Coordinates of C-alpha atoms in Angstrom, one line a residue:
R1 CA 49.7 66.6 -64.0
A2 CA 50.5 65.3 -60.6
G3 CA 49.2 67.8 -58.2
D4 CA 46.1 68.4 -60.3
A5 CA 45.7 64.3 -60.3
L6 CA 46.5 64.6 -56.2
E7 CA 43.5 67.2 -56.2
A8 CA 41.0 65.3 -58.5
R9 CA 41.5 61.8 -55.8
R10 CA 40.9 65.0 -52.6
A11 CA 38.0 61.8 -51.5
D12 CA 39.5 59.0 -52.0
L13 CA 42.9 60.1 -50.0
M14 CA 40.9 61.3 -46.6
E15 CA 38.8 58.3 -46.3
V16 CA 41.8 55.8 -46.3
M17 CA 43.9 58.1 -44.6
A18 CA 40.7 58.2 -41.8
A19 CA 40.2 54.7 -41.9
E20 CA 44.3 53.3 -42.2
T21 CA 45.6 55.8 -39.5
G22 CA 42.7 57.7 -37.8
K23 CA 43.4 60.7 -39.5
T24 CA 40.3 62.8 -38.8
L25 CA 39.2 64.8 -41.8
D26 CA 40.6 68.7 -40.6
Q27 CA 43.6 66.7 -40.7
S28 CA 43.7 65.3 -43.7
D29 CA 41.8 67.8 -45.7
P30 CA 45.5 70.5 -45.6
E31 CA 47.3 67.8 -45.9
I32 CA 46.5 66.9 -49.0
S33 CA 46.6 70.8 -50.3
E34 CA 49.8 70.8 -49.2
A35 CA 51.2 67.3 -51.1
V36 CA 48.5 69.0 -54.1
D37 CA 51.7 72.3 -53.1
F38 CA 54.7 70.4 -53.0
A39 CA 53.5 68.8 -56.9
H40 CA 53.2 72.5 -58.6
Y41 CA 55.8 74.0 -56.4
Y42 CA 59.0 70.8 -57.2
A43 CA 57.6 71.7 -61.1
E44 CA 58.5 75.1 -61.4
R45 CA 62.2 74.7 -58.8
A46 CA 63.1 72.1 -61.2
R47 CA 63.4 74.8 -63.5
D48 CA 65.9 76.8 -61.7
L49 CA 67.8 73.8 -62.0
D50 CA 69.4 74.2 -65.4
D51 CA 69.8 78.5 -64.7
V52 CA 72.9 78.6 -61.8
D53 CA 75.1 80.4 -62.9
G54 CA 79.0 78.3 -62.1
A55 CA 77.6 74.3 -62.0
S56 CA 75.8 72.4 -63.4
F57 CA 73.0 69.5 -62.8
S58 CA 73.7 66.4 -63.0
P59 CA 70.3 63.6 -61.5
V60 CA 71.0 60.7 -59.2
R61 CA 69.3 57.4 -61.1
L62 CA 67.9 56.1 -58.0
T63 CA 66.1 57.7 -54.5
V64 CA 64.1 55.9 -52.0
V65 CA 61.9 57.4 -50.4
T66 CA 60.9 55.9 -46.8
P67 CA 58.3 58.0 -45.3
P68 CA 55.9 58.0 -42.0
W69 CA 52.7 57.0 -41.4
N70 CA 51.4 60.4 -39.5
F71 CA 51.7 62.2 -42.6
P72 CA 51.5 59.2 -45.3
V73 CA 50.1 61.2 -47.9
A74 CA 51.9 64.7 -48.4
I75 CA 55.4 64.0 -47.4
P76 CA 55.3 60.8 -49.1
A77 CA 54.4 63.1 -52.2
G78 CA 56.4 65.4 -51.4
S79 CA 59.6 63.0 -51.1
T80 CA 58.3 61.2 -54.0
L81 CA 58.0 64.3 -56.4
A82 CA 60.5 66.2 -55.2
A83 CA 63.2 63.8 -56.6
L84 CA 61.5 63.4 -60.0
A85 CA 61.0 66.8 -60.6
A86 CA 65.1 65.9 -59.9
G87 CA 65.1 63.5 -62.7
S88 CA 66.0 60.8 -60.6
S89 CA 63.7 57.2 -60.3
V90 CA 62.1 56.7 -57.1
I91 CA 61.5 53.5 -55.3
I92 CA 59.5 54.5 -52.2
K93 CA 58.6 51.7 -49.9
P94 CA 55.6 53.8 -47.3
A95 CA 55.9 53.6 -43.8
S96 CA 54.0 49.3 -43.1
Q97 CA 50.6 51.0 -41.3
A98 CA 50.3 53.6 -43.8
R99 CA 50.5 50.9 -47.1
R100 CA 46.9 52.1 -49.2
S101 CA 47.6 55.8 -48.4
G102 CA 51.1 55.2 -50.2
S103 CA 49.1 53.2 -53.2
V104 CA 46.4 55.4 -53.4
M105 CA 49.2 58.9 -53.6
V106 CA 51.3 56.6 -56.0
E107 CA 48.8 55.5 -58.3
A108 CA 47.8 59.1 -58.6
L109 CA 51.1 60.4 -59.5
W110 CA 50.5 57.2 -62.3
A111 CA 47.5 58.7 -63.4
A112 CA 49.0 62.5 -63.9
G113 CA 51.8 60.1 -66.1
V114 CA 54.9 59.7 -64.3
P115 CA 56.1 56.3 -66.3
R116 CA 55.7 53.2 -63.6
E117 CA 59.0 51.6 -64.6
V118 CA 60.3 55.5 -63.1
L119 CA 58.5 55.0 -60.1
R120 CA 58.5 52.3 -58.2
L121 CA 56.1 50.6 -55.2
V122 CA 57.0 48.8 -52.8
Q123 CA 56.5 46.4 -49.8
V124 CA 59.2 44.8 -47.9
D125 CA 59.6 43.2 -44.9
E126 CA 61.1 46.1 -42.0
R127 CA 64.1 43.9 -41.5
D128 CA 65.9 41.9 -44.0
L129 CA 64.5 43.2 -46.9
G130 CA 64.4 46.7 -46.2
R131 CA 68.4 46.6 -44.8
R132 CA 69.4 45.1 -48.7
L133 CA 66.8 48.1 -50.2
I134 CA 68.4 50.6 -48.2
S135 CA 72.1 48.8 -48.0
D136 CA 72.3 48.5 -51.7
P137 CA 74.4 50.6 -53.9
R138 CA 72.6 51.0 -56.6
V139 CA 70.8 53.0 -54.0
D140 CA 72.1 56.9 -54.7
R141 CA 69.9 59.0 -52.3
V142 CA 67.5 57.7 -49.4
I143 CA 65.2 60.4 -48.2
L144 CA 63.6 59.8 -44.6
T145 CA 61.6 60.9 -42.6
G146 CA 61.0 59.2 -39.0
G147 CA 62.8 59.3 -35.4
Y148 CA 67.1 60.9 -35.2
E149 CA 67.3 56.1 -34.1
T150 CA 65.4 55.0 -38.2
A151 CA 68.3 57.6 -39.5
E152 CA 71.6 55.9 -37.1
L153 CA 69.6 53.0 -38.2
F154 CA 70.4 53.1 -42.0
R155 CA 74.2 55.0 -41.4
S156 CA 74.3 51.3 -39.5
F157 CA 73.7 49.9 -42.4
R158 CA 76.2 51.7 -44.6
T159 CA 78.4 54.1 -43.4
D160 CA 78.5 56.4 -46.5
L161 CA 74.8 56.5 -47.4
P162 CA 74.2 59.7 -49.0
L163 CA 70.7 60.4 -46.5
L164 CA 68.5 63.6 -46.7
A165 CA 66.1 63.1 -43.6
E166 CA 63.9 65.6 -41.3
T167 CA 64.1 64.0 -38.3
S168 CA 62.5 64.4 -34.3
G169 CA 61.8 67.6 -33.0
K170 CA 60.7 68.1 -29.4
N171 CA 58.9 71.4 -29.3
A172 CA 57.6 73.6 -27.0
I173 CA 56.0 77.4 -27.4
I174 CA 57.4 79.6 -24.5
V175 CA 54.7 81.9 -22.9
T176 CA 55.2 85.7 -21.3
P177 CA 53.6 87.8 -19.2
S178 CA 53.2 90.3 -22.1
A179 CA 50.8 87.4 -23.8
D180 CA 46.8 87.3 -24.8
L181 CA 46.8 84.2 -22.8
D182 CA 43.7 83.3 -23.9
L183 CA 44.9 83.1 -27.8
A184 CA 48.2 80.8 -26.3
A185 CA 46.3 78.4 -24.5
K186 CA 43.8 77.8 -27.8
D187 CA 47.5 77.9 -30.0
V188 CA 49.2 75.2 -26.7
A189 CA 46.2 72.8 -27.1
Q190 CA 45.8 72.8 -31.1
S191 CA 49.8 72.8 -31.4
A192 CA 49.5 69.9 -28.6
F193 CA 46.9 67.5 -29.7
G194 CA 46.2 68.0 -33.6
H195 CA 46.5 64.3 -35.2
A196 CA 46.8 63.4 -31.7
G197 CA 50.1 64.5 -30.6
Q198 CA 51.4 62.8 -33.7
K199 CA 53.3 65.4 -35.6
C200 CA 57.1 65.8 -35.6
S201 CA 55.9 69.7 -35.0
A202 CA 53.7 69.0 -32.1
A203 CA 54.4 71.8 -28.9
S204 CA 55.0 69.0 -26.6
L205 CA 56.2 71.2 -23.9
V206 CA 54.1 74.5 -22.6
I207 CA 57.2 76.8 -20.5
L208 CA 55.1 80.2 -19.0
V209 CA 57.9 83.2 -17.7
G210 CA 57.1 84.8 -15.1
S211 CA 53.6 86.1 -13.6
V212 CA 51.9 83.2 -16.0
S213 CA 54.0 80.0 -13.8
T214 CA 51.4 80.5 -10.8
S215 CA 48.6 82.2 -13.8
Q216 CA 45.9 80.6 -12.4
R217 CA 43.2 81.6 -15.0
F218 CA 45.5 80.3 -18.2
R219 CA 46.0 76.8 -16.2
N220 CA 42.4 77.0 -16.0
Q221 CA 42.0 78.4 -19.8
L222 CA 44.2 75.1 -20.4
L223 CA 42.2 73.1 -19.1
D224 CA 39.7 74.0 -20.7
A225 CA 40.5 73.8 -24.1
V226 CA 41.8 70.7 -23.8
T227 CA 39.0 68.8 -22.0
S228 CA 36.7 70.0 -24.7
L229 CA 38.4 68.7 -27.3
S230 CA 35.9 65.9 -29.2
V231 CA 37.8 62.5 -28.5
G232 CA 36.8 59.7 -31.6
Y233 CA 37.3 57.6 -34.6
P234 CA 37.8 59.8 -37.7
S235 CA 34.6 58.3 -38.2
D236 CA 32.2 60.4 -36.2
P237 CA 32.9 63.7 -38.1
A238 CA 32.7 65.9 -35.3
T239 CA 35.8 64.5 -33.9
Q240 CA 38.8 66.8 -33.0
M241 CA 41.0 64.4 -32.2
G242 CA 41.6 61.1 -33.4
P243 CA 43.2 58.4 -32.2
V244 CA 46.7 56.8 -31.4
I245 CA 48.4 55.2 -34.5
E246 CA 48.8 52.2 -32.6
P247 CA 47.5 51.1 -29.1
A248 CA 50.0 52.4 -27.1
A249 CA 53.2 50.8 -25.4
G250 CA 56.9 51.4 -24.5
K251 CA 57.7 55.3 -23.8
L252 CA 54.5 56.3 -25.3
L253 CA 53.1 54.4 -22.7
D254 CA 54.6 55.5 -20.4
G255 CA 54.3 58.9 -20.7
L256 CA 51.0 57.9 -21.1
T257 CA 50.7 56.8 -17.4
T258 CA 53.6 56.9 -15.7
L259 CA 55.0 60.9 -13.8
G260 CA 58.5 62.1 -13.2
E261 CA 59.8 63.6 -10.0
G262 CA 57.9 67.0 -8.9
E263 CA 55.2 66.0 -11.3
S264 CA 51.6 66.0 -11.9
W265 CA 48.7 65.5 -13.9
L266 CA 46.9 68.7 -14.3
V267 CA 44.6 66.6 -16.9
Q268 CA 45.3 63.2 -16.4
P269 CA 45.0 61.1 -19.7
Q270 CA 42.5 58.1 -20.0
Q271 CA 42.1 54.8 -21.9
L272 CA 38.4 55.4 -23.3
D273 CA 38.0 52.0 -25.0
E274 CA 39.6 47.9 -25.4
S275 CA 41.8 48.5 -28.8
G276 CA 44.5 50.5 -26.6
R277 CA 44.7 53.2 -29.8
L278 CA 41.7 56.0 -28.6
W279 CA 43.1 58.5 -25.5
S280 CA 42.1 61.2 -24.2
P281 CA 44.6 63.2 -24.3
G282 CA 46.7 64.0 -20.7
V283 CA 48.9 67.9 -19.3
R284 CA 51.5 66.6 -17.3
D285 CA 53.0 69.6 -15.1
G286 CA 55.6 70.6 -12.8
V287 CA 57.8 69.7 -15.4
K288 CA 61.6 69.6 -14.2
R289 CA 64.6 70.7 -16.2
G290 CA 67.4 68.0 -17.7
S291 CA 64.0 65.4 -16.7
T292 CA 62.9 62.8 -18.9
Y293 CA 60.1 63.8 -20.2
H294 CA 61.9 67.4 -21.2
L295 CA 64.2 65.9 -23.4
T296 CA 62.2 62.5 -24.8
E297 CA 60.4 63.1 -27.4
Y298 CA 56.7 61.3 -27.2
F299 CA 54.6 61.7 -29.6
G300 CA 51.0 61.4 -28.2
P301 CA 48.9 63.3 -27.3
I302 CA 50.8 64.6 -23.8
L303 CA 51.7 69.1 -22.6
G304 CA 54.2 69.0 -19.8
I305 CA 54.1 72.7 -18.8
M306 CA 57.8 74.8 -17.3
T307 CA 58.2 77.6 -15.9
A308 CA 60.5 79.8 -15.6
A309 CA 61.8 83.3 -14.0
T310 CA 63.3 85.0 -16.2
L311 CA 62.7 84.7 -20.7
E312 CA 66.3 84.3 -21.0
E313 CA 65.7 80.6 -19.1
A314 CA 63.0 79.9 -21.1
I315 CA 64.9 80.4 -23.5
T316 CA 67.5 78.1 -22.8
L317 CA 65.3 75.8 -21.7
Q318 CA 63.7 75.0 -25.8
N319 CA 68.2 75.2 -26.9
D320 CA 68.7 72.4 -24.3
I321 CA 66.6 69.7 -26.2
D322 CA 68.8 67.7 -28.4
Y323 CA 66.3 68.2 -31.5
G324 CA 65.4 72.2 -32.7
L325 CA 62.7 71.6 -35.3
T326 CA 59.9 73.7 -34.2
S327 CA 59.5 76.6 -31.4
G328 CA 57.0 79.2 -31.1
I329 CA 56.3 82.4 -28.0
H330 CA 53.3 84.8 -27.4
S331 CA 54.5 87.4 -27.0
L332 CA 52.7 91.2 -27.1
D333 CA 55.4 92.7 -26.0
S334 CA 58.8 93.3 -29.0
R335 CA 61.4 93.3 -27.7
E336 CA 61.0 90.2 -25.2
I337 CA 59.9 88.5 -29.2
D338 CA 63.5 89.6 -30.6
T339 CA 65.2 88.4 -27.3
W340 CA 63.6 85.5 -28.5
I341 CA 64.1 85.4 -32.3
E342 CA 67.7 85.6 -31.9
G343 CA 68.1 83.4 -29.2
V344 CA 67.3 80.1 -30.1
Q345 CA 67.8 77.2 -32.4
A346 CA 65.3 75.5 -34.2
G347 CA 64.5 75.5 -38.1
N348 CA 60.6 76.8 -37.7
L349 CA 59.4 79.3 -35.5
Y350 CA 56.0 81.1 -34.7
I351 CA 55.1 83.7 -32.5
N352 CA 51.3 84.9 -31.6
R353 CA 50.1 81.3 -33.6
G354 CA 50.5 77.6 -33.3
I355 CA 53.7 75.3 -34.3
T356 CA 52.2 73.0 -36.8
G357 CA 51.2 72.9 -39.9
A358 CA 53.9 73.9 -42.5
I359 CA 52.8 75.6 -46.2
V360 CA 55.0 75.1 -48.9
Q361 CA 57.0 78.4 -50.1
R362 CA 54.7 79.6 -47.6
Q363 CA 57.2 78.4 -44.0
P364 CA 59.4 76.0 -45.8
F365 CA 60.0 72.7 -43.2
G366 CA 63.5 72.0 -41.6
G367 CA 64.8 71.6 -38.2
W368 CA 68.0 72.7 -37.0
K369 CA 70.3 69.5 -35.1
K370 CA 70.0 66.5 -34.3
S371 CA 66.1 67.6 -35.9
A372 CA 67.9 67.8 -39.3
V373 CA 70.2 64.8 -41.7
G374 CA 72.5 65.9 -44.7
A375 CA 72.2 68.6 -46.7
G376 CA 69.9 70.8 -43.5
T377 CA 67.8 72.4 -47.0
K378 CA 63.9 72.8 -46.1
A379 CA 61.5 70.9 -47.5
G380 CA 59.2 72.9 -49.9
G381 CA 61.8 75.4 -49.9
P382 CA 63.8 77.0 -52.7
N383 CA 66.6 74.9 -52.4
Y384 CA 65.4 71.8 -51.5
L385 CA 66.4 70.2 -55.2
V386 CA 69.4 71.7 -54.8
G387 CA 70.3 68.7 -52.2
L388 CA 69.1 65.7 -54.8
G389 CA 71.4 65.2 -57.8
S390 CA 75.4 65.9 -58.2
W391 CA 76.7 69.5 -59.1
S392 CA 79.8 70.0 -61.8
P393 CA 81.9 73.1 -62.7
R394 CA 81.6 75.7 -65.5
Q395 CA 82.2 79.2 -65.9
S396 CA 80.5 81.7 -63.9
T397 CA 79.0 84.4 -66.2
A398 CA 78.8 87.2 -63.0
T399 CA 79.7 90.1 -63.3
D400 CA 78.2 91.5 -59.4
A401 CA 81.1 93.4 -57.7
P402 CA 82.9 91.0 -54.8
L403 CA 82.5 91.7 -51.3
P404 CA 84.8 93.6 -49.2
G405 CA 85.7 90.0 -47.6
A406 CA 86.8 87.9 -50.5
A407 CA 89.4 90.9 -51.7
P408 CA 92.5 89.7 -48.9
L409 CA 91.9 86.3 -49.9
L410 CA 92.6 87.3 -53.8
T411 CA 95.6 88.9 -52.9
A412 CA 96.7 86.4 -50.9
A413 CA 96.3 84.0 -53.9
R414 CA 98.0 85.8 -55.7
A415 CA 100.3 86.5 -53.3
A416 CA 100.7 83.0 -53.3
G417 CA 102.4 81.6 -56.9
L418 CA 98.7 80.5 -58.1
S419 CA 98.2 80.7 -62.2
G420 CA 96.7 82.7 -64.4
T421 CA 93.6 80.2 -65.0
D422 CA 93.1 79.6 -60.9
L423 CA 92.8 83.4 -60.1
A424 CA 90.6 83.8 -62.5
R425 CA 88.4 81.3 -61.7
L426 CA 88.7 83.1 -58.2
E427 CA 88.0 85.9 -59.3
R428 CA 84.7 84.9 -61.0
S429 CA 83.9 82.5 -57.8
A430 CA 83.7 85.6 -56.4
A431 CA 81.5 87.7 -58.4
S432 CA 79.2 84.5 -58.7
D433 CA 79.6 84.4 -54.6
A434 CA 77.8 88.1 -54.6
A435 CA 75.5 87.9 -57.5
S436 CA 73.6 85.1 -55.1
W437 CA 74.7 86.8 -51.5
N438 CA 73.2 90.2 -53.0
S439 CA 69.5 88.1 -54.5
E440 CA 69.4 85.3 -52.3
F441 CA 71.3 84.6 -49.5
G442 CA 71.9 88.2 -47.8
Q443 CA 67.8 88.7 -47.7
V444 CA 65.2 88.0 -45.4
K445 CA 62.1 87.0 -47.9
D446 CA 58.5 87.2 -47.1
I447 CA 57.5 85.8 -50.6
S448 CA 54.0 86.0 -49.9
A449 CA 53.4 89.2 -49.1
L450 CA 50.3 88.8 -46.9
S451 CA 48.5 91.0 -44.7
A452 CA 47.7 88.7 -42.2
E453 CA 50.7 86.8 -41.0
R454 CA 54.4 87.5 -41.9
N455 CA 56.3 84.5 -42.7
L456 CA 59.8 85.5 -43.2
F457 CA 63.1 82.9 -44.9
R458 CA 66.3 84.0 -44.1
Y459 CA 69.4 82.7 -43.9
L460 CA 72.1 82.2 -40.4
A461 CA 75.9 81.2 -40.3
H462 CA 76.8 77.9 -39.9
P463 CA 79.8 76.6 -38.5
V464 CA 81.9 74.7 -40.7
T465 CA 85.6 72.2 -40.9
I466 CA 87.3 72.5 -44.5
R467 CA 89.3 70.0 -45.5
L468 CA 91.6 69.6 -48.7
A469 CA 92.9 66.0 -48.9
E470 CA 96.4 65.1 -50.4
G471 CA 96.6 66.0 -53.6
A472 CA 94.0 68.3 -54.7
P473 CA 94.6 72.1 -55.2
V474 CA 95.1 74.5 -53.1
A475 CA 92.6 76.8 -55.2
D476 CA 90.4 74.5 -54.3
L477 CA 90.9 75.7 -50.6
V478 CA 90.8 79.1 -51.7
R479 CA 87.6 78.9 -53.9
V480 CA 85.9 77.1 -50.8
L481 CA 87.3 79.6 -48.7
L482 CA 85.8 82.6 -50.6
A483 CA 82.1 80.8 -50.1
A484 CA 82.7 80.5 -46.3
R485 CA 83.6 84.6 -46.0
A486 CA 80.8 85.6 -48.3
A487 CA 78.3 83.7 -45.4
D488 CA 81.0 84.6 -42.9
A489 CA 80.7 81.5 -41.1
P490 CA 82.7 80.2 -38.3
I491 CA 85.7 78.1 -39.5
A492 CA 88.4 74.8 -39.4
V493 CA 90.3 74.8 -41.8
S494 CA 92.5 70.9 -41.8
S495 CA 94.5 70.3 -45.2
A496 CA 97.0 68.4 -46.2
T497 CA 99.1 70.2 -48.0
E498 CA 101.4 73.1 -46.0
L499 CA 99.7 76.4 -47.5
P500 CA 102.0 79.2 -48.3
D501 CA 103.0 81.8 -46.1
A502 CA 101.0 84.9 -47.5
L503 CA 97.6 82.6 -47.6
R504 CA 98.0 80.8 -44.4
T505 CA 98.9 84.3 -43.0
V506 CA 95.1 85.3 -44.4
V507 CA 93.5 81.8 -43.5
E508 CA 94.8 82.2 -40.1
A509 CA 92.9 85.6 -39.6
Q510 CA 90.2 83.7 -41.0
A511 CA 90.0 80.8 -39.3
E512 CA 89.8 79.7 -35.9
S513 CA 91.8 76.9 -36.5
V514 CA 94.8 76.3 -39.0
T515 CA 95.7 72.2 -39.3
T516 CA 98.6 70.9 -41.6
E517 CA 98.2 66.4 -41.1
D518 CA 98.6 64.4 -43.3
D519 CA 94.9 62.7 -44.8
G520 CA 95.3 59.2 -41.7
A521 CA 95.8 62.2 -39.2
W522 CA 92.8 63.6 -40.0
L523 CA 90.9 60.7 -40.2
A524 CA 92.6 59.9 -36.5
R525 CA 90.8 63.0 -35.6
A526 CA 87.1 63.2 -37.3
A527 CA 85.8 60.6 -35.3
S528 CA 85.7 63.0 -32.2
L529 CA 85.2 66.7 -34.1
P530 CA 83.0 69.2 -32.6
V531 CA 81.3 69.8 -36.0
R532 CA 78.4 68.7 -37.4
R533 CA 79.0 69.7 -41.2
V534 CA 82.6 69.2 -42.5
R535 CA 83.3 70.7 -46.9
L536 CA 85.9 68.3 -48.2
I537 CA 87.7 68.9 -50.8
G538 CA 89.6 66.5 -53.6
Q539 CA 88.0 62.8 -51.0
D540 CA 85.0 61.2 -51.4
T541 CA 82.5 60.7 -48.4
A542 CA 83.5 57.4 -47.6
P543 CA 86.3 57.5 -45.5
L544 CA 85.0 60.0 -43.4
A545 CA 82.0 58.3 -42.4
A546 CA 83.9 55.4 -41.9
A547 CA 86.4 57.0 -39.3
T548 CA 82.7 58.8 -37.9
G549 CA 80.5 56.0 -38.1
G550 CA 78.2 57.3 -40.1
R551 CA 76.8 59.4 -37.6
P552 CA 73.9 60.4 -38.8
D553 CA 74.3 64.4 -37.6
L554 CA 77.5 65.2 -39.3
A555 CA 76.5 66.6 -42.4
I556 CA 79.5 65.7 -45.0
Y557 CA 79.5 68.3 -48.4
A558 CA 82.1 66.6 -50.7
Q559 CA 81.0 68.1 -54.3
P560 CA 83.3 69.1 -57.2
V561 CA 84.2 73.0 -56.4
T562 CA 82.5 75.0 -58.8
E563 CA 82.7 78.6 -59.1
S564 CA 78.8 78.5 -58.4
G565 CA 78.2 80.6 -55.7
R566 CA 74.3 79.1 -55.4
V567 CA 75.8 75.8 -54.8
E568 CA 79.2 76.4 -52.8
L569 CA 77.5 79.3 -50.0
L570 CA 75.0 76.7 -49.4
P571 CA 77.1 74.9 -46.8
F572 CA 77.9 76.7 -44.9
L573 CA 74.3 78.4 -44.4
Q574 CA 71.3 77.4 -42.4
E575 CA 67.5 78.5 -43.2
Q576 CA 65.2 79.3 -40.8
A577 CA 61.6 80.2 -41.4
I578 CA 60.0 83.2 -39.4
S579 CA 56.0 82.5 -39.4
I580 CA 54.0 85.5 -37.8
T581 CA 51.2 86.6 -36.8
A582 CA 50.5 90.3 -38.1
H583 CA 46.7 91.2 -36.2
R584 CA 44.8 91.6 -33.4
F585 CA 41.7 90.3 -33.9
G586 CA 41.4 91.4 -38.0
T587 CA 43.2 94.9 -37.2
P588 CA 47.5 95.1 -39.1
N589 CA 49.4 94.8 -36.0
A590 CA 52.5 96.3 -36.1
L591 CA 54.3 94.9 -33.2
T592 CA 57.3 93.2 -35.0
D593 CA 58.5 95.3 -37.9
T594 CA 61.2 97.0 -37.0
I595 CA 62.8 93.7 -35.8
I596 CA 63.3 91.4 -38.6

């Protein structure tokens, strides 16, 4: 009903987004469709929470949603609806620049029957009251979409804040000599300047490889695509690029007006009226590796051109950036595409198309590295609701044969003298891991199955440090190690308990390091941990969060150990969505069929 109510208010929502945030109609219309999709998709995924083998889901009491202004309906709706679907009450505080858009969205949810005592809309001062809201211990979880700096600020309020966040992006499209240069120029311009570049997924860089680096044809096509954009306010339906949200200042103004060493303007941006909000798009040429523009997110209508001698060098330039949200490539060479897919570090990959406009379920959205805070599960994807509550153990009913890697750990557990009860639990856990791997985590899925576009969703192993706290049972460590082995994830192990010899031998063969240390030594060392994920066993997050200063790029998993493969494998996996144009001018194209 919430999705239907949002659909019924499409015109109202488009009007308020245009008036309040400068969204053009071509940008606001699909945004409302995304909000509707979130409602229906999360309703279905909520049913799945009751049916997880080996674990029971419990909602949290209160989730605070702090959405951005750049997607003033879809992101507030998606975050709110996800928390509601997972059984939590919600306080939503829309961005101050988009408070009216948020209000119309929330009114639609109330009209659909969401109780007002379950969903509260607030506007609070960004400083004192905002800080008190975020840091209040009655808040069980915060869902943030915004800058990485905001995530740091929130964690400074409360180091152990359970925070799920989609943060910044500095995204690039690679164009190789085998690309369709006309199509590439169109997609680069569209990805860079849709909504005036104010998307976390926007193309801020284009990296030209080999002969494309000196191709006057590509630059002319890009120049034509950019300068032909109609810039104005959304009150004119012909407008293709609207204003920035506020008068350009600080970092954005610098990006629009100041070149770095060796850079020049291919298209120089111009301020078009006295408001300071309306700017023509800018394209800067000659961006150097390691320069300010290469590494900095500007969040406005600016595109930088970089060059690389080889595809491998171009991938290095993409991966140099601290963020890993979206990345793209234009190439008609399947070998190049294969090399790029396996080398680039980003959560959403796009091949021979633009890199914005992710669609719920078809292209679940969320990044790697500093583009994601918390569990790293993607919005609009199959695991997003899993991280919005807590899990408690229940007996698994899985009957799948354990994966081959489980056997040494199970044998070592028997040799270490674990009880029959523990051994039976570990065998059930191994079966649950196998069931989850065979049905979900070990698969590359294209759930939409479109003929014109391949939309693939896959899981890749992620490094994790596992910590067994003082007093925690060794059997729990073995269970978590079974999950890590199923995911084939790189691990390091820290244990407060000296492991039995038989078990230690097997763990040393699996782990990069095995350290025996008490809780004090562990916490003293934790501040220098290079990893981004820690699986805690037998301890809550507060001591580790305090020891590491609440750093947002460290995800801490501290839920009780369960028999569920669906729950226990997730810390050891990272999600990736890959969207591939599978046609050439309407003719089906098998270019990538053998790659992935």
